[in-house]
mmCIF file of C-alpha atoms in Angstrom:
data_model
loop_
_atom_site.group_PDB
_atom_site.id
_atom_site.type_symbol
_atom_site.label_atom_id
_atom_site.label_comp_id
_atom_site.label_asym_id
_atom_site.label_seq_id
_atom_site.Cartn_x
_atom_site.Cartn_y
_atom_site.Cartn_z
ATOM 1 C CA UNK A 1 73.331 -33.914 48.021
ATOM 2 C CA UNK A 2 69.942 -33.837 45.843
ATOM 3 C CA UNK A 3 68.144 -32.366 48.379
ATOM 4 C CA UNK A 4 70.405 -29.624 48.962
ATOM 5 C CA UNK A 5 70.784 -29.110 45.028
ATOM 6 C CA UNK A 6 66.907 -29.515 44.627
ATOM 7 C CA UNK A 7 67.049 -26.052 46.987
ATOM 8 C CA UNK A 8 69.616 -24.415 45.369
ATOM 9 C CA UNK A 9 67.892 -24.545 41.861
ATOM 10 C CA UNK A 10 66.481 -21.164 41.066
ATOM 11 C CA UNK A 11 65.095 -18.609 37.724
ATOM 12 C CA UNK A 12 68.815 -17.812 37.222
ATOM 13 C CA UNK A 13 70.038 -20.843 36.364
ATOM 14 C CA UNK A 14 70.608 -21.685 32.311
ATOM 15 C CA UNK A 15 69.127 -23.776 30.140
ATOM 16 C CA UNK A 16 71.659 -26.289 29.975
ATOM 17 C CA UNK A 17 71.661 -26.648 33.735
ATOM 18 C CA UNK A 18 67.916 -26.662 33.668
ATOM 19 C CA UNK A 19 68.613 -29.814 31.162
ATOM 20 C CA UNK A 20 70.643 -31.542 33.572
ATOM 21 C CA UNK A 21 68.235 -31.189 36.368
ATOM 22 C CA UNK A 22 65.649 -32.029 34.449
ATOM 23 C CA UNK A 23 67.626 -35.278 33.642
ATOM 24 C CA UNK A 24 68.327 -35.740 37.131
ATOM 25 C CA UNK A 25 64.568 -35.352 37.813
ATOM 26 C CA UNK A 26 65.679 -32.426 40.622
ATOM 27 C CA UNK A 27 62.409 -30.402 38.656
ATOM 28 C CA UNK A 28 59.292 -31.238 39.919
ATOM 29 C CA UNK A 29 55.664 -30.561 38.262
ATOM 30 C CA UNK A 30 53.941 -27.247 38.700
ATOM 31 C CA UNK A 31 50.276 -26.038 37.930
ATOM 32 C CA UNK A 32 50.184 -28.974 34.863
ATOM 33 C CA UNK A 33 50.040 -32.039 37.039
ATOM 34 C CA UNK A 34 49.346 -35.068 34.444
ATOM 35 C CA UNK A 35 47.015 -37.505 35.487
ATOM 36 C CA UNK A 36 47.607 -41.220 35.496
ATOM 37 C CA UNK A 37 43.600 -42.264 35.360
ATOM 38 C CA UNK A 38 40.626 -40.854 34.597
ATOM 39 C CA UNK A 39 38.228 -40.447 37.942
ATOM 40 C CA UNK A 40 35.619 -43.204 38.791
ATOM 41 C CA UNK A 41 32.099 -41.702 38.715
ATOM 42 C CA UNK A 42 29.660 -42.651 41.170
ATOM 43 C CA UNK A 43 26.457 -43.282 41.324
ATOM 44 C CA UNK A 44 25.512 -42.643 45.174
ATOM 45 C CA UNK A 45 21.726 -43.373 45.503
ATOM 46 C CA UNK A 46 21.922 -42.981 49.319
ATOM 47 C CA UNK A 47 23.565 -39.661 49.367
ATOM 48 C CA UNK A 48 21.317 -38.081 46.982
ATOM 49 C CA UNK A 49 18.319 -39.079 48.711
ATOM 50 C CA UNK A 50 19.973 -37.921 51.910
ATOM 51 C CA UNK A 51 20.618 -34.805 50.819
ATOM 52 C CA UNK A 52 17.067 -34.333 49.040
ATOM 53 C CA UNK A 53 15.549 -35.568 52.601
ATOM 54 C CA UNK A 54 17.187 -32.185 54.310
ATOM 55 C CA UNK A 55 16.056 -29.626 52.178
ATOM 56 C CA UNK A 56 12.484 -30.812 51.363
ATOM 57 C CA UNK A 57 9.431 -29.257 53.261
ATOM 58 C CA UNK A 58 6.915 -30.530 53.957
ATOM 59 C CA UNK A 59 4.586 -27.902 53.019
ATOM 60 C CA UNK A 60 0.547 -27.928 52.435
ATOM 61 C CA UNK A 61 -0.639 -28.266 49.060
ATOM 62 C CA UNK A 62 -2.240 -24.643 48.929
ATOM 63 C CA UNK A 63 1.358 -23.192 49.648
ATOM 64 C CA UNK A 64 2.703 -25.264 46.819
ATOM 65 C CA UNK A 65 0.130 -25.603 44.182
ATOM 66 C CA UNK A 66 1.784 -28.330 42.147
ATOM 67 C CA UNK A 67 -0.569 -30.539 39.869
ATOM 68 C CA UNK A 68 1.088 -34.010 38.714
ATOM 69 C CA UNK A 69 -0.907 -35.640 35.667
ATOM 70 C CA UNK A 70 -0.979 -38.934 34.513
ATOM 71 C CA UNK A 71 -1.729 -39.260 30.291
ATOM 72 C CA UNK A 72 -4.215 -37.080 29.302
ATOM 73 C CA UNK A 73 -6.802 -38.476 26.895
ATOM 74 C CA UNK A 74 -6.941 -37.694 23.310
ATOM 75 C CA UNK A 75 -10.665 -36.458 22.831
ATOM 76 C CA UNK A 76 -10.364 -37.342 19.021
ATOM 77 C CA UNK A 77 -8.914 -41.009 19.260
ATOM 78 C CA UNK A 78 -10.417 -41.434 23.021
ATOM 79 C CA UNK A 79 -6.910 -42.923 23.780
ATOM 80 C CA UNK A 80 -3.741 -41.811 26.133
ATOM 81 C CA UNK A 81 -1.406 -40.461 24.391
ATOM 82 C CA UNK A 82 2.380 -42.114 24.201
ATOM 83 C CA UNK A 83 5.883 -41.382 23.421
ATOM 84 C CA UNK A 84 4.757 -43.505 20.719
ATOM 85 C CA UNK A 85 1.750 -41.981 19.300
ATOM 86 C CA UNK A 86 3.041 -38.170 20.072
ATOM 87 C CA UNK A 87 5.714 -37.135 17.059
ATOM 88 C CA UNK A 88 7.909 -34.973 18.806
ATOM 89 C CA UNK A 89 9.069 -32.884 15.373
ATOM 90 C CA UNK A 90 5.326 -32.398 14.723
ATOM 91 C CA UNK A 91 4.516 -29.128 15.940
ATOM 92 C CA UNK A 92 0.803 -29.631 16.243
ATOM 93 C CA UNK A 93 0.961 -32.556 17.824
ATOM 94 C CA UNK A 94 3.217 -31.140 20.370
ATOM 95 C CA UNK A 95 1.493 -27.884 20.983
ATOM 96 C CA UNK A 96 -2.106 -29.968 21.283
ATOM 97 C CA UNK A 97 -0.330 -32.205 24.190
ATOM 98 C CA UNK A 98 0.938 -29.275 26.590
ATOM 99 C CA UNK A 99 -2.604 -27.661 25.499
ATOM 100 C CA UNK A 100 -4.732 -30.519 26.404
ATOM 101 C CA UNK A 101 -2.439 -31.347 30.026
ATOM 102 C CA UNK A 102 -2.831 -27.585 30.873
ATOM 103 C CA UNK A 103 -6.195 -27.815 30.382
ATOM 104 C CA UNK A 104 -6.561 -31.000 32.274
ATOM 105 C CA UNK A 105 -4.373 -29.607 35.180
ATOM 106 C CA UNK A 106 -6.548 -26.509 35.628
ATOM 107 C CA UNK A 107 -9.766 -28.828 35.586
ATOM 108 C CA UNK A 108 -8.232 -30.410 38.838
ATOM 109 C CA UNK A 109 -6.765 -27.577 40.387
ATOM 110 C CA UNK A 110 -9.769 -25.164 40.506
ATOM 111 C CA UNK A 111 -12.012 -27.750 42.352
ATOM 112 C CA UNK A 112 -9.712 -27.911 45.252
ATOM 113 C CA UNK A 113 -8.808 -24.229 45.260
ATOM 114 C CA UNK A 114 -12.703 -23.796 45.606
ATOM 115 C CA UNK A 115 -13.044 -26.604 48.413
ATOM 116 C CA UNK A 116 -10.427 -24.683 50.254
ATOM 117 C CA UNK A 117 -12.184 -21.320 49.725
ATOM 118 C CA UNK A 118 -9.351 -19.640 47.591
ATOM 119 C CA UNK A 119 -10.406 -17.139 44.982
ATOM 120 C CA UNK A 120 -9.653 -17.470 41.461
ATOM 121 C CA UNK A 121 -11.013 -14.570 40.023
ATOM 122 C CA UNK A 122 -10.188 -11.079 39.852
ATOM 123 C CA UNK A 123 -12.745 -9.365 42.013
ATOM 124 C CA UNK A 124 -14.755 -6.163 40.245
ATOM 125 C CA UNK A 125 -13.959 -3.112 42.422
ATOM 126 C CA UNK A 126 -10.168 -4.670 41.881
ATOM 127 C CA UNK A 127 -7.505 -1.708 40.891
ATOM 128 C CA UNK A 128 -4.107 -2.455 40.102
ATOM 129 C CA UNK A 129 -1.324 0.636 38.899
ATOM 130 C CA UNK A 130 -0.009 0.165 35.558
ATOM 131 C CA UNK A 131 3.326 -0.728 35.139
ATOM 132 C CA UNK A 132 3.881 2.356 32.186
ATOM 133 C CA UNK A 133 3.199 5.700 33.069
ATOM 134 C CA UNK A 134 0.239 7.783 31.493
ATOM 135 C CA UNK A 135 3.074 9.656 29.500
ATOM 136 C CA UNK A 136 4.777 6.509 28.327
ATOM 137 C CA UNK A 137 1.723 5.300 27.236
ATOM 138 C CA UNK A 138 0.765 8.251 24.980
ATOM 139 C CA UNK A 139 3.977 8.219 23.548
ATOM 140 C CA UNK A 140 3.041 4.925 22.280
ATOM 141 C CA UNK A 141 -0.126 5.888 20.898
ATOM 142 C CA UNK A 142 1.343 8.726 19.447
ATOM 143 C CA UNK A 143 4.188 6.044 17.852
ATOM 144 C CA UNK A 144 1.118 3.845 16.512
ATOM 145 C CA UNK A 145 -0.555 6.760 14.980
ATOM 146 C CA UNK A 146 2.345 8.012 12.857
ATOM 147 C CA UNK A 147 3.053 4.338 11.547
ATOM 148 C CA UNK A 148 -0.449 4.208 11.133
ATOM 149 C CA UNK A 149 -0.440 7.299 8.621
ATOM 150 C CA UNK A 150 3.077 6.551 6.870
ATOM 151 C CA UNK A 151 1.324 2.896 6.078
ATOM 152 C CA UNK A 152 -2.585 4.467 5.034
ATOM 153 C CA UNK A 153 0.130 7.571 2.918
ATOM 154 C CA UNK A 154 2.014 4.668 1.962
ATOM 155 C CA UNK A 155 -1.103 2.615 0.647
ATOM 156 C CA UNK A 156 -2.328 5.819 -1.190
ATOM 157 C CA UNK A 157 0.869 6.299 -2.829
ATOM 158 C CA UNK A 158 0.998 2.676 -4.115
ATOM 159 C CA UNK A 159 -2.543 3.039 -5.710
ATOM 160 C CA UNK A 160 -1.771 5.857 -7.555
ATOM 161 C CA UNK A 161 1.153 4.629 -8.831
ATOM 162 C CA UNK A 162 -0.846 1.276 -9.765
ATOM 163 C CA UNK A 163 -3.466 3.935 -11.559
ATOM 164 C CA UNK A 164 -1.145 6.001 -13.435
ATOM 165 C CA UNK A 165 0.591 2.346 -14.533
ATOM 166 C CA UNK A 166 -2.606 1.481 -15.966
ATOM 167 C CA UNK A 167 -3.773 5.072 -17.332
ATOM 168 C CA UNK A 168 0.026 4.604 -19.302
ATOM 169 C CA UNK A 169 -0.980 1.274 -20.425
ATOM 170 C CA UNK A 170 -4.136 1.911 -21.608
ATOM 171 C CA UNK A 171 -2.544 5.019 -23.036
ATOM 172 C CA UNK A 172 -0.416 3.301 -24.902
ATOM 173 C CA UNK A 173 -2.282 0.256 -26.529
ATOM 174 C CA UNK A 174 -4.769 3.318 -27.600
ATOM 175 C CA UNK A 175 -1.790 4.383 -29.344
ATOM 176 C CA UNK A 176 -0.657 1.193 -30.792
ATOM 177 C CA UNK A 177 -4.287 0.846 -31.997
ATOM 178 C CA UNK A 178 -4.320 4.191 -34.443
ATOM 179 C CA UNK A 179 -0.793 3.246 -35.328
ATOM 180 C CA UNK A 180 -2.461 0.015 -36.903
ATOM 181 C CA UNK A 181 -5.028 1.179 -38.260
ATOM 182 C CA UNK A 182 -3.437 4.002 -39.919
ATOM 183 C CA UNK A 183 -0.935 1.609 -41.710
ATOM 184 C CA UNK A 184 -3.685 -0.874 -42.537
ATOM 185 C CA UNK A 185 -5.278 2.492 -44.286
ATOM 186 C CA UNK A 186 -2.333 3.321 -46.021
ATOM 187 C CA UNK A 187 -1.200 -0.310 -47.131
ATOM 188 C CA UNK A 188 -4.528 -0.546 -48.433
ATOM 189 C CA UNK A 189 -4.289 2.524 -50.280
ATOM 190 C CA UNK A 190 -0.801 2.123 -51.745
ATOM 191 C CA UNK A 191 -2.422 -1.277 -53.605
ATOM 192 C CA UNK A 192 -5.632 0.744 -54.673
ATOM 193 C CA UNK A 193 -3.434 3.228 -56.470
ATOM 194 C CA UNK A 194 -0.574 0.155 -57.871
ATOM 195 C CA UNK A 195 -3.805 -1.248 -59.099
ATOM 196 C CA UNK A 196 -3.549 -4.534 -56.677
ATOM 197 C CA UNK A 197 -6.747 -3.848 -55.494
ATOM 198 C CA UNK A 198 -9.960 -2.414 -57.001
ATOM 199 C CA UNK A 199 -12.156 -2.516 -53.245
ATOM 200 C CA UNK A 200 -12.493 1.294 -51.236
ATOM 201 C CA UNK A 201 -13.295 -0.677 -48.217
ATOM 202 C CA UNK A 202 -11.439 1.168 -45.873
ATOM 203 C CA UNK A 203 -12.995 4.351 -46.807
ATOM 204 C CA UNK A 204 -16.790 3.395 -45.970
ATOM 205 C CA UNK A 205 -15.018 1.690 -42.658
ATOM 206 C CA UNK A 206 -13.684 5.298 -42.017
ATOM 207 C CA UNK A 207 -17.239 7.019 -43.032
ATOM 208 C CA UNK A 208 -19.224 4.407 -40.837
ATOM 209 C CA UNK A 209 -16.649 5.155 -37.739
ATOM 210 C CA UNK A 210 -16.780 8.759 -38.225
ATOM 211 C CA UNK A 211 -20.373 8.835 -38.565
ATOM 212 C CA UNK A 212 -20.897 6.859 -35.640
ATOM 213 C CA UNK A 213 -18.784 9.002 -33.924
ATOM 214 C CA UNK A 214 -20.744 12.013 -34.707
ATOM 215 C CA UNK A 215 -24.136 10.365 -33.369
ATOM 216 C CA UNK A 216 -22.266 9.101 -30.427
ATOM 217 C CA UNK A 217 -21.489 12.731 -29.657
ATOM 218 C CA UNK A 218 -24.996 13.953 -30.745
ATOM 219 C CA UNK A 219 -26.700 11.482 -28.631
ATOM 220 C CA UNK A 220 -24.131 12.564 -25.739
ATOM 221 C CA UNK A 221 -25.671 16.116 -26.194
ATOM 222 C CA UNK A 222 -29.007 15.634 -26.532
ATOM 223 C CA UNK A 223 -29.427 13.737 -23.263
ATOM 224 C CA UNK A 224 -26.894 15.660 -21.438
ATOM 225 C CA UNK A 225 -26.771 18.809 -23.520
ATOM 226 C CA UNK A 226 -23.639 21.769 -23.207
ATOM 227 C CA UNK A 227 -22.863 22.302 -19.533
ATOM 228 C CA UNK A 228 -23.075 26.911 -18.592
ATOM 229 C CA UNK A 229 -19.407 27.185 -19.330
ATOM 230 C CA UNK A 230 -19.946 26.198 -22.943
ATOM 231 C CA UNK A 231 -23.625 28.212 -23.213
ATOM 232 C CA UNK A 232 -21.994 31.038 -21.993
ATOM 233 C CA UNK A 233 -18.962 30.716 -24.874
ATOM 234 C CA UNK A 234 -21.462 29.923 -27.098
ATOM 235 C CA UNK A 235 -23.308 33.319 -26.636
ATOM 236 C CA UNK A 236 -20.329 35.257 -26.506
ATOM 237 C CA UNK A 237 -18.227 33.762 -29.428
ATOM 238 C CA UNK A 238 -21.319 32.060 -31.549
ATOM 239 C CA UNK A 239 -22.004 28.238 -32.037
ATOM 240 C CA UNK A 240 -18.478 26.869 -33.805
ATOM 241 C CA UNK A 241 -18.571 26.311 -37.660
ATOM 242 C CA UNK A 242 -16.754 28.511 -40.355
ATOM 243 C CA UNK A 243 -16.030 32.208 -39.767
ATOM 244 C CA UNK A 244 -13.704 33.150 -42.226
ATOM 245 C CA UNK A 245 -15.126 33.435 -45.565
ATOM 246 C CA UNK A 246 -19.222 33.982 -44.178
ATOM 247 C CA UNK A 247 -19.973 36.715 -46.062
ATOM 248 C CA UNK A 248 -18.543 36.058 -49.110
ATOM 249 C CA UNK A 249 -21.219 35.433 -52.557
ATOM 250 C CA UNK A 250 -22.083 32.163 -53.675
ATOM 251 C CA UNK A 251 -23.177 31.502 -56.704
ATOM 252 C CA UNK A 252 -26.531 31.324 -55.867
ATOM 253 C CA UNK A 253 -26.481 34.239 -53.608
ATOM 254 C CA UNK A 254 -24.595 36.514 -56.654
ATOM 255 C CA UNK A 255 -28.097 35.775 -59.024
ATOM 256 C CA UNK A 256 -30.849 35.854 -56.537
ATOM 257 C CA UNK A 257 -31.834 39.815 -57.159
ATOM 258 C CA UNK A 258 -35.135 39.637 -54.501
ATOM 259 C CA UNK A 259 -33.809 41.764 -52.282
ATOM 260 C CA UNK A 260 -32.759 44.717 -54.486
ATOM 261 C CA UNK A 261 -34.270 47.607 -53.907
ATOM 262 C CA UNK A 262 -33.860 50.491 -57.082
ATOM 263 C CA UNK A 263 -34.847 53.234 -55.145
ATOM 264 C CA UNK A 264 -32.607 52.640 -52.175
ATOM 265 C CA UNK A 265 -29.966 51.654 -54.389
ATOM 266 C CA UNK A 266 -30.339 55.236 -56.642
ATOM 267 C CA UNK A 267 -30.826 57.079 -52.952
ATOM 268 C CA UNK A 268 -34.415 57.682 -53.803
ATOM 269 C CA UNK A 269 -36.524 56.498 -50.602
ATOM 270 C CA UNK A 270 -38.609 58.232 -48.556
ATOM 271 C CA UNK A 271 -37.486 61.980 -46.929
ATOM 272 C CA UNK A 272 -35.219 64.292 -48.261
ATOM 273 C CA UNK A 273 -32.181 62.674 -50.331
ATOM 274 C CA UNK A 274 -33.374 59.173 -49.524
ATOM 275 C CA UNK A 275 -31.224 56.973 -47.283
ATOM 276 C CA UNK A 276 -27.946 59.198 -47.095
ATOM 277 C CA UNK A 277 -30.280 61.953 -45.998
ATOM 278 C CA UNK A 278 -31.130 59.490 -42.980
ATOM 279 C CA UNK A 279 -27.738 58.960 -42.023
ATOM 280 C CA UNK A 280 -26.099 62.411 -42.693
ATOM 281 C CA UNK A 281 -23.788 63.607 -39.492
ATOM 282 C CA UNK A 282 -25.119 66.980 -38.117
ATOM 283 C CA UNK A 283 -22.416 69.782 -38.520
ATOM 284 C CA UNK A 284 -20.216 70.943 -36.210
ATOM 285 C CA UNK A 285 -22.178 73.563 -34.398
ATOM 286 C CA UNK A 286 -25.139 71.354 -34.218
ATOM 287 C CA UNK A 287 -22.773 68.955 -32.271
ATOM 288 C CA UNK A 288 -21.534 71.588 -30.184
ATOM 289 C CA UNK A 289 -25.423 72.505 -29.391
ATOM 290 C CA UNK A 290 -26.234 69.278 -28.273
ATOM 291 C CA UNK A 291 -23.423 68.847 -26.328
ATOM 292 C CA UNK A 292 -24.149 72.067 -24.270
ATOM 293 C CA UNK A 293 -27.890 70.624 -23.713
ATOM 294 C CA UNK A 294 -26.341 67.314 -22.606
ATOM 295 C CA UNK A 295 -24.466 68.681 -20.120
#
């Protein structure tokens, strides 16, 4: 009678009748089978060695070209080196080992490759075709010499940047220096006119500066002297100074009388009606004369 409900169980059966089957232990296990014990491992020397027996070759050393080292010597302590002596978290130390047992390897190897009359150099009339095309490759020359110029425009950029910086700096502390001096000139003249101080100092310091600004600028002229541009202004417009004012008397000009002349003065120089008889216009048909001859 299990059996034959055992076959009649099926998906449309409820939950409580799933319950009591369950109880009967009419369901058996699935996909999730539990396991009783964990599996033994085994260690099976004689299998392993068995199965690494059928697959070797046995192949010449040529076709293989394996190299098995022993410790290679440490030419700075002349010793082997060990697990021991070898720190595995020091990278030096680690990349020195492989370096040195590469070395030694290839030391070994090309000796017998030359006993057995294999090659290991590339011969000279040897051509091989390059993986990239000629295209590709100019494409990445092209690539190199636009990062190129962004990093020289770059560069350029930075220095000016780092030159204006400083022209602003210097700028400034130029500025901060006649800002100083101006208010140590006027603190010191506020206490000359309270009467706190009796010195003028700071007007000879201004004098000596100024002077020695002038012979700076002198000296700046004589050995270099005014370039055309400012020879050329200089004829055209004169050579700086005052203009307004230049032909007005002094007092010394208003009494020096050397240069009078009476009969100038009265219009009574040589020809006829003295100086105005010099400078008198011709009339109008005299003009007109002249003008006819010109043309």
């Amino acid at each position: 009678s299990d059996s034959g409900s055992d076959d009649s169980l099926d998906s449309s059966l409820s939950d409580s009748e799933l319950q009591e089957a369950f109880a009967r232990g009419a369901l058996k296990p699935g996909l999730n089978v539990v396991l009783e014990e964990r599996p033994k491992q085994r260690n099976d020397a004689d299998g392993l060695k068995q199965c690494l027996a059928e697959f070797r070759k046995e192949l010449a050393w040529v076709e293989r070209l394996d190299v098995t080292l022993a410790q290679v010597m440490d030419p700075v302590s002349q010793s082997a080196s060990s697990k021991d002596a070898l720190d595995p978290e020091n990278d030096f130390q680690r990349e020195m080992s492989f370096y040195r047992q590469a070395q030694a390897a290839v030391l070994e190897a090309l000796p017998r490759l030359h006993k057995l009359h294999v090659p290991t150099r590339r011969p000279d009339d040897y051509f091989a075709e390059m993986a990239k095309s000629d295209q590709q490759m100019q494409k990445i020359r092209q690539k190199l010499k636009t990062k190129q110029e962004a990093m020289e425009r770059s560069e350029k950029a930075k220095q000016l940047r780092a030159m204006r910086k400083y022209g602003k700096k210097v700028q400034t502390e130029i500025l901060q220096r006649r800002q100083k001096e101006k208010k140590n000139m006027l603190n010191a003249v506020k206490k000359y006119q309270k009467g706190l101080s009796d010195k003028l100092d700071f007007l000879d310091e201004e004098q000596s500066s100024s002077q020695g600004k002038k012979k700076g600028s002198a000296n700046q002229q004589i050995k270099k002297g005014p370039n055309a541009k400012r020879r050329y202004k200089n004829q055209k417009f004169g050579f700086g100074g005052k203009k307004k004012g230049s032909k007005w008397n002094t007092k010394e000009s208003f009494n020096d009388v050397s240069s009078f002349r009476s009969k100038v003065a009265h219009n009574k120089g040589p020809g006829k009606g003295g100086k105005k008889a010099l400078n008198k216009r011709p009339g109008k048909r005299a003009r007109q004369k002249m003008k006819n001859r010109a043309r």
